[in-house]
PDB file of C-alpha atoms and ligand atoms in Angstrom:
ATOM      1  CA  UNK A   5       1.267   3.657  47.585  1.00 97.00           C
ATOM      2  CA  UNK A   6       2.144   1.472  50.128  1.00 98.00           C
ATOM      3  CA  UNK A   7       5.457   2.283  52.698  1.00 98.00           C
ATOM      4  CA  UNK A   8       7.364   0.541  55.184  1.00 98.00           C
ATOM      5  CA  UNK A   9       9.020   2.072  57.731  1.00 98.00           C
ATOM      6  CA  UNK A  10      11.949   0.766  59.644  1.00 97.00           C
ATOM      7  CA  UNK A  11      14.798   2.562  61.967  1.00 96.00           C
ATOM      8  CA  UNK A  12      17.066   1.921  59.192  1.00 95.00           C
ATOM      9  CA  UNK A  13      17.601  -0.444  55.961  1.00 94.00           C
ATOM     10  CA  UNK A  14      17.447  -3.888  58.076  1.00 95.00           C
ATOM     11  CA  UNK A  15      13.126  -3.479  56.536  1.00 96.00           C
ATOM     12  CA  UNK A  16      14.545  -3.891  53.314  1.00 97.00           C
ATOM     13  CA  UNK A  17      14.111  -8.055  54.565  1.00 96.00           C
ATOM     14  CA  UNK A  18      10.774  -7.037  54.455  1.00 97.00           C
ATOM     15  CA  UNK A  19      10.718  -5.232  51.379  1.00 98.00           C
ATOM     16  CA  UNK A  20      12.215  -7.909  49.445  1.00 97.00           C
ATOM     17  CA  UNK A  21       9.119 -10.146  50.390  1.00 97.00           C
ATOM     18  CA  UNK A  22       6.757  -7.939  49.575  1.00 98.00           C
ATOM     19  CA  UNK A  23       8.145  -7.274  46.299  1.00 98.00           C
ATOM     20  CA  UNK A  24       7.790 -11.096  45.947  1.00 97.00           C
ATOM     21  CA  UNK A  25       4.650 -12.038  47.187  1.00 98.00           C
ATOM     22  CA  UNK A  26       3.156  -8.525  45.861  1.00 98.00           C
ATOM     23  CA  UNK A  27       4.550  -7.067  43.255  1.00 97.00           C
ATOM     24  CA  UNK A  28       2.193  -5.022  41.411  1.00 97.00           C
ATOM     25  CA  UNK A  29       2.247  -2.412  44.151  1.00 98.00           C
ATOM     26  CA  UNK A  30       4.079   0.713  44.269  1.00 98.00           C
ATOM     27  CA  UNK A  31       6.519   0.868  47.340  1.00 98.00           C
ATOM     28  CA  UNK A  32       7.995   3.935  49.389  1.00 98.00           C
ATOM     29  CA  UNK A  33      10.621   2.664  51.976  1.00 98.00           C
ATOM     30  CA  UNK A  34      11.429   5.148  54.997  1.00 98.00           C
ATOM     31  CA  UNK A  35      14.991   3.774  56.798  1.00 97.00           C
ATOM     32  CA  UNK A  36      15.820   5.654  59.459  1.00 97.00           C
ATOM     33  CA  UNK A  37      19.474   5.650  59.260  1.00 96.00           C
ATOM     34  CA  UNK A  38      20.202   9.010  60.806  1.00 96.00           C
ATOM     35  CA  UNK A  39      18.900   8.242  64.222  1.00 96.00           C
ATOM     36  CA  UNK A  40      18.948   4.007  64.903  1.00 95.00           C
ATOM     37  CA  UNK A  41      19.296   2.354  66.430  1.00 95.00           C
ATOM     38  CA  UNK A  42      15.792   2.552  68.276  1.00 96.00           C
ATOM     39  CA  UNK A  43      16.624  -0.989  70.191  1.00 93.00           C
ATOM     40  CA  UNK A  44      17.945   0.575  72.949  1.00 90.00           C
ATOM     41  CA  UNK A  45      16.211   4.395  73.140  1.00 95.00           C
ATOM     42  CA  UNK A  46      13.070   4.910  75.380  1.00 96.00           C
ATOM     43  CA  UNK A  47       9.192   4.288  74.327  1.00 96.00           C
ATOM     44  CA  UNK A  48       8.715   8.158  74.377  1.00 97.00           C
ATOM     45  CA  UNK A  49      11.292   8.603  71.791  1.00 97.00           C
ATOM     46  CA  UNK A  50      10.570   5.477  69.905  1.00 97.00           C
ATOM     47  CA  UNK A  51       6.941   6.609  69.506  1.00 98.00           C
ATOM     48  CA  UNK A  52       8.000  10.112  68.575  1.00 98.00           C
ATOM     49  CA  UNK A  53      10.628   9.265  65.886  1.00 98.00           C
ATOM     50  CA  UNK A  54       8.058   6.748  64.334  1.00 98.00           C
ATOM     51  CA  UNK A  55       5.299   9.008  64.285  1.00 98.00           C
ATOM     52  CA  UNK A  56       7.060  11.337  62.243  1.00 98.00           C
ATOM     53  CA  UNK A  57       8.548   8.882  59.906  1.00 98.00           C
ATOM     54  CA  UNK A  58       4.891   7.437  59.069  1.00 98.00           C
ATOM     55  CA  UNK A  59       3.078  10.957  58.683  1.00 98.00           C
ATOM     56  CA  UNK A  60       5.903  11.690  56.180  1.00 98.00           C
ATOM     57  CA  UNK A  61       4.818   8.720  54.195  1.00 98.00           C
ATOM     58  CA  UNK A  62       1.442  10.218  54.645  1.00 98.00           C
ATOM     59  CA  UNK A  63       2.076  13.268  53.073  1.00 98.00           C
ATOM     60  CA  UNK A  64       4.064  11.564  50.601  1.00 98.00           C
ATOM     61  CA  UNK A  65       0.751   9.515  49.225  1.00 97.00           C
ATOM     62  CA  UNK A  66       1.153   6.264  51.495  1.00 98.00           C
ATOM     63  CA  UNK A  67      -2.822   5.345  52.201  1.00 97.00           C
ATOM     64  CA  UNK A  68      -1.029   2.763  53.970  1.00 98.00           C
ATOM     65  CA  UNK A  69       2.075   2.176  56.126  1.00 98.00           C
ATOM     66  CA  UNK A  70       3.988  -1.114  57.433  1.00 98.00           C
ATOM     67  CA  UNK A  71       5.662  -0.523  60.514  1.00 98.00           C
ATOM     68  CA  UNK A  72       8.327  -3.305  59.820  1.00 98.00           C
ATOM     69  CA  UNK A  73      10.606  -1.982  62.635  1.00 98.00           C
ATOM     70  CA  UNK A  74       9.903  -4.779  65.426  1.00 97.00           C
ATOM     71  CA  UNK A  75      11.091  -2.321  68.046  1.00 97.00           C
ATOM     72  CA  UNK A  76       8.720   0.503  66.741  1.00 98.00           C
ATOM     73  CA  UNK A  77       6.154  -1.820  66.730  1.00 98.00           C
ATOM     74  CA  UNK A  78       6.421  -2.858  69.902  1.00 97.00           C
ATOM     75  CA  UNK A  79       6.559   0.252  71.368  1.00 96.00           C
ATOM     76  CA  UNK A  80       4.813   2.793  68.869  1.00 98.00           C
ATOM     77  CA  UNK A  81       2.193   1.094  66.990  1.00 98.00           C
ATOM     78  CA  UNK A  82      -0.620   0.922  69.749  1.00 96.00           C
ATOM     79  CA  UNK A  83      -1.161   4.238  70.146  1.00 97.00           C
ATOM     80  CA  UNK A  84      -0.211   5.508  67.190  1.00 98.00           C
ATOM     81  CA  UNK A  85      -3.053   3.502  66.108  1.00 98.00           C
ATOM     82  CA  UNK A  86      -5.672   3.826  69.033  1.00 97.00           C
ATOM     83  CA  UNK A  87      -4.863   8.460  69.680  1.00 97.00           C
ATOM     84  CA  UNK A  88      -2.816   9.703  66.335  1.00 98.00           C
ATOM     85  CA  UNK A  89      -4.276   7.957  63.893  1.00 98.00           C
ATOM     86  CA  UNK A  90      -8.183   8.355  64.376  1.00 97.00           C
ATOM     87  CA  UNK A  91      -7.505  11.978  65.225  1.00 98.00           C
ATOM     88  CA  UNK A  92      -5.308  12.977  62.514  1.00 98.00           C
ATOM     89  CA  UNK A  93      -5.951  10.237  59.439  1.00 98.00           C
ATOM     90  CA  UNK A  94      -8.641   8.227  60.247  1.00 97.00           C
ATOM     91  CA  UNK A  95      -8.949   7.063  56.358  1.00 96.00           C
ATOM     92  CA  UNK A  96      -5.384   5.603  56.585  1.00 97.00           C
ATOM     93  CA  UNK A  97      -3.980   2.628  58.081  1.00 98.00           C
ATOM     94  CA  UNK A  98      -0.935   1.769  60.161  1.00 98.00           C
ATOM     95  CA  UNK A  99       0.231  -2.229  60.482  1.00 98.00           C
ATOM     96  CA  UNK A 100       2.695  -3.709  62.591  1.00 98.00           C
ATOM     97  CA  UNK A 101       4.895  -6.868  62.620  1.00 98.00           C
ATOM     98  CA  UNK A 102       4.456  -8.359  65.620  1.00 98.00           C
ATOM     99  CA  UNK A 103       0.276  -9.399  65.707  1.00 97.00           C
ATOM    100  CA  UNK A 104       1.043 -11.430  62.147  1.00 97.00           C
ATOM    101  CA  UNK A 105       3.699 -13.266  63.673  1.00 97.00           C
ATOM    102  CA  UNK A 106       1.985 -14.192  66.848  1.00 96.00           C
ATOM    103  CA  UNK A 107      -0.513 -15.307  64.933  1.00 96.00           C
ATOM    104  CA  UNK A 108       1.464 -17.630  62.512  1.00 95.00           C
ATOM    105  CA  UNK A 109       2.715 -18.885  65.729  1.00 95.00           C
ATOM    106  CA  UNK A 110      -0.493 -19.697  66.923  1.00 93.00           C
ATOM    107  CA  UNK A 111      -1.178 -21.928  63.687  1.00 92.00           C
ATOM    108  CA  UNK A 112       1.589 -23.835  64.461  1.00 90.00           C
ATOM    109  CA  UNK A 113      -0.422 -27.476  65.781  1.00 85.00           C
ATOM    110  CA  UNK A 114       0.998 -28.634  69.271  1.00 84.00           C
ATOM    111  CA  UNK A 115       3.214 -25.477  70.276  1.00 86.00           C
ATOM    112  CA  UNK A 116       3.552 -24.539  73.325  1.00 89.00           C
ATOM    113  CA  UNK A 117       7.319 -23.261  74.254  1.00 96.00           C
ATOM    114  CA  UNK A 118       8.122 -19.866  72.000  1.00 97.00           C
ATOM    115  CA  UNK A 119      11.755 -17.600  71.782  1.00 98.00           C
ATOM    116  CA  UNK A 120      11.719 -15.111  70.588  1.00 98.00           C
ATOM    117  CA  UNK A 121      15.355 -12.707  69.989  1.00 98.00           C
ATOM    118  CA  UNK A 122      14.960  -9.275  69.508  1.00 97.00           C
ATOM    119  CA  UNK A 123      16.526  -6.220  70.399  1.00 95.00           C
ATOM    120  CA  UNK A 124      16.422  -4.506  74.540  1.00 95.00           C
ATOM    121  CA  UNK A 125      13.541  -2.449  74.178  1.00 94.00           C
ATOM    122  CA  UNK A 126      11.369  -4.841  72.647  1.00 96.00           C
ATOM    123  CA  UNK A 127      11.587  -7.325  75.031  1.00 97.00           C
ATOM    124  CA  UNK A 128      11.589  -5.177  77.715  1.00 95.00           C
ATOM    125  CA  UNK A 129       7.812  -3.782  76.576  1.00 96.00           C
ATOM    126  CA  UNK A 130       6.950  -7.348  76.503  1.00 97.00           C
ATOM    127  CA  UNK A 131       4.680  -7.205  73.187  1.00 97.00           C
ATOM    128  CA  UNK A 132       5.123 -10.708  71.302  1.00 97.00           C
ATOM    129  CA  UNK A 133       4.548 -12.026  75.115  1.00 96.00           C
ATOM    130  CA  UNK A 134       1.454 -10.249  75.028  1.00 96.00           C
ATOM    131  CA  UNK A 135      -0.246 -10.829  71.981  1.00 96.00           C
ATOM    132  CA  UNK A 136       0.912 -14.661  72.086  1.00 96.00           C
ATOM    133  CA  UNK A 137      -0.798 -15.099  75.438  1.00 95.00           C
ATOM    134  CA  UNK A 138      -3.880 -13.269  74.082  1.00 95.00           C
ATOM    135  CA  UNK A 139      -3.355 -15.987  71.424  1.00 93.00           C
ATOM    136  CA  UNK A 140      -2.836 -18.747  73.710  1.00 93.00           C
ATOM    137  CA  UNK A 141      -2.612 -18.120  77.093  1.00 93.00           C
ATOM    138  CA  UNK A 142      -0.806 -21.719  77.372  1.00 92.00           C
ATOM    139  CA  UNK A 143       1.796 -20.876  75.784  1.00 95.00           C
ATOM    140  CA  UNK A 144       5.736 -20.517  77.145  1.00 96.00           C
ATOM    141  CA  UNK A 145       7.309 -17.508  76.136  1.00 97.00           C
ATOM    142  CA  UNK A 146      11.347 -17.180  76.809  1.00 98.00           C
ATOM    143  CA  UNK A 147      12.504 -14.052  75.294  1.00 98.00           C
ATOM    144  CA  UNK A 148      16.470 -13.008  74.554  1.00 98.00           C
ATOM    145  CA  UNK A 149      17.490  -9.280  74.117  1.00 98.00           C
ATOM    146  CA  UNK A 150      20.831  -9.816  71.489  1.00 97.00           C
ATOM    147  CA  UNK A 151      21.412  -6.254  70.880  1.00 95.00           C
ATOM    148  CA  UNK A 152      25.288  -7.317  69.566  1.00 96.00           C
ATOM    149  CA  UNK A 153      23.486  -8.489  66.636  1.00 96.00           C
ATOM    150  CA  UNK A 154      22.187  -5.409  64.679  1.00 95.00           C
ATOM    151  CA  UNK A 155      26.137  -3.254  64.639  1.00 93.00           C
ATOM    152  CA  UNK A 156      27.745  -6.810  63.964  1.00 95.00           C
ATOM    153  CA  UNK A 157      25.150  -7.250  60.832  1.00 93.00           C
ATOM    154  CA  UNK A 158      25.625  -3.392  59.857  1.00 89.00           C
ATOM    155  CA  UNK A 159      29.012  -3.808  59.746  1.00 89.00           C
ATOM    156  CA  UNK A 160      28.865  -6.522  57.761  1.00 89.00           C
ATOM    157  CA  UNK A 161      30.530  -9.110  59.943  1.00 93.00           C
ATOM    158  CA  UNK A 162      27.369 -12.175  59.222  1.00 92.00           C
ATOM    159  CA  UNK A 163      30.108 -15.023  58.310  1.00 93.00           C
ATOM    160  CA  UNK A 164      32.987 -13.700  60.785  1.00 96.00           C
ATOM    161  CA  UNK A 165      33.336 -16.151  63.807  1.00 96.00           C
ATOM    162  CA  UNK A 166      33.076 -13.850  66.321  1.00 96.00           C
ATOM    163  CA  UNK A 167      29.552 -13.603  65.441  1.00 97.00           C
ATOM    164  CA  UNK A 168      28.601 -17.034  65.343  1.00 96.00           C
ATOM    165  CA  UNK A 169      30.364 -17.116  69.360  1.00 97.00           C
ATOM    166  CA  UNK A 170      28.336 -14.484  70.006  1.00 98.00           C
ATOM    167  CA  UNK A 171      24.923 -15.745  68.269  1.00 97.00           C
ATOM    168  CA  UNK A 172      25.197 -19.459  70.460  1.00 97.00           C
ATOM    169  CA  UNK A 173      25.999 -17.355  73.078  1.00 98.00           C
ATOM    170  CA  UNK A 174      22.542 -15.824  73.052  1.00 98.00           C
ATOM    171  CA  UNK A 175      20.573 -19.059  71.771  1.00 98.00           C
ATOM    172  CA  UNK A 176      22.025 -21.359  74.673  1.00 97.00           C
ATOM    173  CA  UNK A 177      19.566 -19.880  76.885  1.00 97.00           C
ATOM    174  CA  UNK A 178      16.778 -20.644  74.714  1.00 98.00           C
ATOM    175  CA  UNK A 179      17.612 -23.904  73.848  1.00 97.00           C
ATOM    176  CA  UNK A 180      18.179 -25.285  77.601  1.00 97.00           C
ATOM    177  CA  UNK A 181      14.906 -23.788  77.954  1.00 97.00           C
ATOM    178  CA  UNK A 182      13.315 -26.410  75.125  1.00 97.00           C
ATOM    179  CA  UNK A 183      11.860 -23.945  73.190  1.00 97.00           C
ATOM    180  CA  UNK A 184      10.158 -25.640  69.895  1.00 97.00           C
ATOM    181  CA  UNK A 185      10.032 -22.288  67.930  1.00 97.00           C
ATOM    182  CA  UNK A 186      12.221 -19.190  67.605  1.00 97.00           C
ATOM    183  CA  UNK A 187      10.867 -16.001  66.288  1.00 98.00           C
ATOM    184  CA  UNK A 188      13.103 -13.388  65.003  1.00 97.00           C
ATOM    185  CA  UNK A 189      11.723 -10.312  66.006  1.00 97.00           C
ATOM    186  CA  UNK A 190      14.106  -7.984  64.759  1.00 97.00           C
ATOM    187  CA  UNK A 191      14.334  -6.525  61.098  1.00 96.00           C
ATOM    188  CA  UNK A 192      18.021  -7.412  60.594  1.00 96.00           C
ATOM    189  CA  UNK A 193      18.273 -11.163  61.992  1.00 97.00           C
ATOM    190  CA  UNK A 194      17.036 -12.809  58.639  1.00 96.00           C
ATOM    191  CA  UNK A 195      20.433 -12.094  57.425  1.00 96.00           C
ATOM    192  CA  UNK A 196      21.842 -14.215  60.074  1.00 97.00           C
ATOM    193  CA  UNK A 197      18.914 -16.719  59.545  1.00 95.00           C
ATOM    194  CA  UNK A 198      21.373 -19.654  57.780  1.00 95.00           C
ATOM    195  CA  UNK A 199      23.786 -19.673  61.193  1.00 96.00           C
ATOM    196  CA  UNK A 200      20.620 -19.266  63.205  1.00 97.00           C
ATOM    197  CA  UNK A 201      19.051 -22.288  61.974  1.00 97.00           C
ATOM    198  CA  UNK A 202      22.540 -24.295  62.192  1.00 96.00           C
ATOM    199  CA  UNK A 203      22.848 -23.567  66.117  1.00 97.00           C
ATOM    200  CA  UNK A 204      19.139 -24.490  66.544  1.00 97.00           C
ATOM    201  CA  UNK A 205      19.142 -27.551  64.813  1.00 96.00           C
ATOM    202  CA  UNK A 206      15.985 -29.572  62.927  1.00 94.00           C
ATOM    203  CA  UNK A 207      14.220 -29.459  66.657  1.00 93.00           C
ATOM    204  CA  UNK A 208      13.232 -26.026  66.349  1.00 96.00           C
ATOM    205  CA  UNK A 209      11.479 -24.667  63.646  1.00 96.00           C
ATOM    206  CA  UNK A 210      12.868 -20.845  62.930  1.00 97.00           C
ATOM    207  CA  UNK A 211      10.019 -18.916  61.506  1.00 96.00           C
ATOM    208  CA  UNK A 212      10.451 -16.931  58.369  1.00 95.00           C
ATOM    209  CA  UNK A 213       9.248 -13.623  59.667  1.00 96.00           C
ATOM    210  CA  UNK A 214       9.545 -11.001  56.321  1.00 97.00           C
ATOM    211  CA  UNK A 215       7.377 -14.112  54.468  1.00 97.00           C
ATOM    212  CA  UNK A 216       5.156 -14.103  57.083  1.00 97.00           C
ATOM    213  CA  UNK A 217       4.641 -10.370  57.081  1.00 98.00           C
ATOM    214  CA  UNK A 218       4.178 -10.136  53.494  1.00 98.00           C
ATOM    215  CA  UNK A 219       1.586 -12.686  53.205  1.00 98.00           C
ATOM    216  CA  UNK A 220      -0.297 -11.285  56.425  1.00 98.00           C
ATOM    217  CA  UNK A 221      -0.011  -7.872  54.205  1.00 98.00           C
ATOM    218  CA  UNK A 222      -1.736  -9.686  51.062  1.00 98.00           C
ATOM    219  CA  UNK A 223      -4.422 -11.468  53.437  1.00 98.00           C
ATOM    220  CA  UNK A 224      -5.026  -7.605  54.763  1.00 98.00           C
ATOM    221  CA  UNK A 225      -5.751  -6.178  51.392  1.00 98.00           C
ATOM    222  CA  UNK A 226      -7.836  -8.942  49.924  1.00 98.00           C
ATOM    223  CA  UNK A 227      -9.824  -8.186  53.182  1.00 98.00           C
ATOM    224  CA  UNK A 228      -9.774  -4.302  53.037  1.00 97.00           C
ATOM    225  CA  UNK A 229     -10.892  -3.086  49.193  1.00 97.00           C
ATOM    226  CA  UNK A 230     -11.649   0.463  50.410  1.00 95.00           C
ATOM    227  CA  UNK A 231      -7.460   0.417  51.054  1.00 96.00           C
ATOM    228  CA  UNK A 232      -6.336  -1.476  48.288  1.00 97.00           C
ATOM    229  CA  UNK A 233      -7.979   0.349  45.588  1.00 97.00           C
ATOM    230  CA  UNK A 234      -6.506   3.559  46.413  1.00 96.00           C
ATOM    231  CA  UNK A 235      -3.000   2.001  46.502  1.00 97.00           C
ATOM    232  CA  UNK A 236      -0.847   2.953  43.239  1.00 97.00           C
ATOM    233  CA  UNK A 237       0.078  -0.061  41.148  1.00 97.00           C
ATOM    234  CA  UNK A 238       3.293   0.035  39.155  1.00 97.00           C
ATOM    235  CA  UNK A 239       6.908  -0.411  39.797  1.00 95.00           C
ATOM    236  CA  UNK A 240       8.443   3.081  40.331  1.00 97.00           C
ATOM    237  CA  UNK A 241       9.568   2.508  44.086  1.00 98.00           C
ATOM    238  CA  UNK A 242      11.263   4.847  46.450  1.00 98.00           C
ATOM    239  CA  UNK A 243      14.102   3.801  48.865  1.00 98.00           C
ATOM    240  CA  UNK A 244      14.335   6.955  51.602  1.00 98.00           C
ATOM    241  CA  UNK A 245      16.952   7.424  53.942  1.00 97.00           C
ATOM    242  CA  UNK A 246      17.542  10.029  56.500  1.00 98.00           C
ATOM    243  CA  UNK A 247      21.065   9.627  56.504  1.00 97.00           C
ATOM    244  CA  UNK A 248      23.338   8.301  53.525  1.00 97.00           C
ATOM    245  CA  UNK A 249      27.017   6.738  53.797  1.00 95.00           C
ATOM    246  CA  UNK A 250      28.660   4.327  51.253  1.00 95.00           C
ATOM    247  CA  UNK A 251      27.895   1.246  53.683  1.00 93.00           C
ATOM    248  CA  UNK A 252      24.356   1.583  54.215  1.00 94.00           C
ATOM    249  CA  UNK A 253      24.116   1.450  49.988  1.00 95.00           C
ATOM    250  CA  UNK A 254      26.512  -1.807  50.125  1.00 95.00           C
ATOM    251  CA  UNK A 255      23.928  -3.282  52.669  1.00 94.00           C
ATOM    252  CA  UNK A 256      20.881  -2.277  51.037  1.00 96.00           C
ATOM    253  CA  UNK A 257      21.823  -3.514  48.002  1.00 96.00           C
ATOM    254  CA  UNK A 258      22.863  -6.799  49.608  1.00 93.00           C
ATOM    255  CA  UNK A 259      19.943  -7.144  51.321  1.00 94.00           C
ATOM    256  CA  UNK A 260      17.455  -6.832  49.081  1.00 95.00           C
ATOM    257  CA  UNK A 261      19.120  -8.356  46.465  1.00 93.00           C
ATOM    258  CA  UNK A 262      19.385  -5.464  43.874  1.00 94.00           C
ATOM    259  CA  UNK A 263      20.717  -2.505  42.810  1.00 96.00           C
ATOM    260  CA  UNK A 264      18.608   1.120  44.050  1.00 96.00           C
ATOM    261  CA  UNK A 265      18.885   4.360  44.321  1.00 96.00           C
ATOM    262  CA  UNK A 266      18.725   5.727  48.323  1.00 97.00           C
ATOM    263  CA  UNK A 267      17.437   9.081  48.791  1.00 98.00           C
ATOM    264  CA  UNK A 268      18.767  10.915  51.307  1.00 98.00           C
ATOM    265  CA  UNK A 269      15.267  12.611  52.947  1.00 98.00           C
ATOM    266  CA  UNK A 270      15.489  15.401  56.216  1.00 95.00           C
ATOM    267  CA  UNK A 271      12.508  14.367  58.524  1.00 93.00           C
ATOM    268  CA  UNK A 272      12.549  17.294  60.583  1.00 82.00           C
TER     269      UNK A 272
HETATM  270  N1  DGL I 358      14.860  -2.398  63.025  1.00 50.80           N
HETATM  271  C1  DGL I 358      14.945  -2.720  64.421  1.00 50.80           C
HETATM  272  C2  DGL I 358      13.975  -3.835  64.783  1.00 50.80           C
HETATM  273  O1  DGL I 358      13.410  -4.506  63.949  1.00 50.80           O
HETATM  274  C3  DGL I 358      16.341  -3.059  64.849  1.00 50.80           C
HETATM  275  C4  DGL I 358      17.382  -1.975  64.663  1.00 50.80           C
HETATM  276  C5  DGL I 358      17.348  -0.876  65.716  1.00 50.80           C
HETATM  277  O2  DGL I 358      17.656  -1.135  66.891  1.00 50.80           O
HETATM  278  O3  DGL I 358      17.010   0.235  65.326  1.00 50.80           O
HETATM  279  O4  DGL I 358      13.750  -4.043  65.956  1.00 50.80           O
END
């Protein structure tokens, strides 16, 4: 089986391209819920909360987990990667978000000014700036903490004006600074991606970051047999949540497109 793992149900963006681009594989999805948002929380926490959240999936049958939370990513993945993993499950594997993206960046011919969006504590640990520069150290990264975004998405406010104020407010920055391509590092921004591409304009090109994951996930597992074969192959898919309220089912169910059935789950 296969999980993703995000601080709440924004991964389902994720999810949904996944189920597209590979949909023979069985899914368990871990939101969250009870405790996001991570954006603003410190890296201790961050790496603790995700930790537990992936060796649930673990024990659940996951062989292998997608961190789709950009913040956990940024701030957990590394070393739950380089001192958890090899010490406690050194046959499974853990993948992040924000290499794949970098790297779809770094495809892009003639690209040299990058924004990126995402919530506080991922730009503050400075991770897409990282692994773009290890990328191409030519590149220009200008980075934007919007954490208004996530509670105005949650609460479902995506077309209401005060959102699109607050959305230019946070792009006007980036687009003084000339940037040619905006990343979207944050699991719930895709939903916004319609307005965001309206305020940017044809200029910049606004990446389609759940695609992008999903295809870096099939490249991964046409590279990696000894995971793929072990992954369960059929359609009966879990949606996990640690906490459960009438809107985060009406959001879900928008976001991925369908109807599911949330579990409520108690990590501790
Ligand atoms: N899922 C988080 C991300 O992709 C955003 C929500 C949160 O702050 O927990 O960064």
């Amino acid at each position: 089986m296969i999980g993703v793992f995000d601080s709440g149900i924004g991964g389902l963006t994720v999810v949904k391209q996944i189920l597209k681009e590979l949909p023979e594989y069985r899914l368990m999805y871990l939101g969250d819920t009870a405790r996001m948002p991570y954006g603003n929380r410190s890296q201790d926490l961050i790496y603790r909360f995700t930790r537990q959240a992936v060796e649930y999936l673990f024990q659940a049958g996951c062989k292998l987990v997608i961190i789709a939370c950009n913040t956990a990513s940024a701030e957990a993945l590394r070393k739950i990667q380089q001192e958890w993993l090899p010490k406690n499950y050194p046959d499974h594997r853990v993948l992040g978000v924000i290499r794949p993206i970098a790297q779809e960046v770094g495809k892009l011919p003639g690209l040299s000014r990058v924004g990126i969006i995402a919530t506080s504590s991922t730009v503050k640990s400075g991770a897409y700036d990282r692994e773009l520069k290890q990328i191409n150290p030519e590149i220009k990264v200008f980075s934007q903490a919007a954490p208004l975004l996530v509670p105005l998405i949650e609460e479902g406010w995506q077309n209401r004006p005060e959102t699109a104020k607050i959305l230019r407010g946070y792009l006007r920055g980036l687009k003084n600074r000339k940037i040619q391509t905006l990343i979207l590092g944050c699991t719930h921004y895709p939903i916004l991606s319609k307005r965001i591409k309206n305020i940017c304009g044809k200029k910049i090109i606004v990446l389609d970051t759940p695609k992008i994951v999903a295809l870096s996930l099939k490249d991964y597992l046409s590279r990696h047999p000894e995971i793929e074969t072990k992954l369960a192959k059929d359609d009966c898919h879990r949606f996990l949540v640690t906490d459960l309220t009438s809107q985060f089912k009406t959001n879900a169910e928008n976001w991925l497109g369908q109807k599911i059935n949330l579990e409520k789950i108690d990590l501790n």
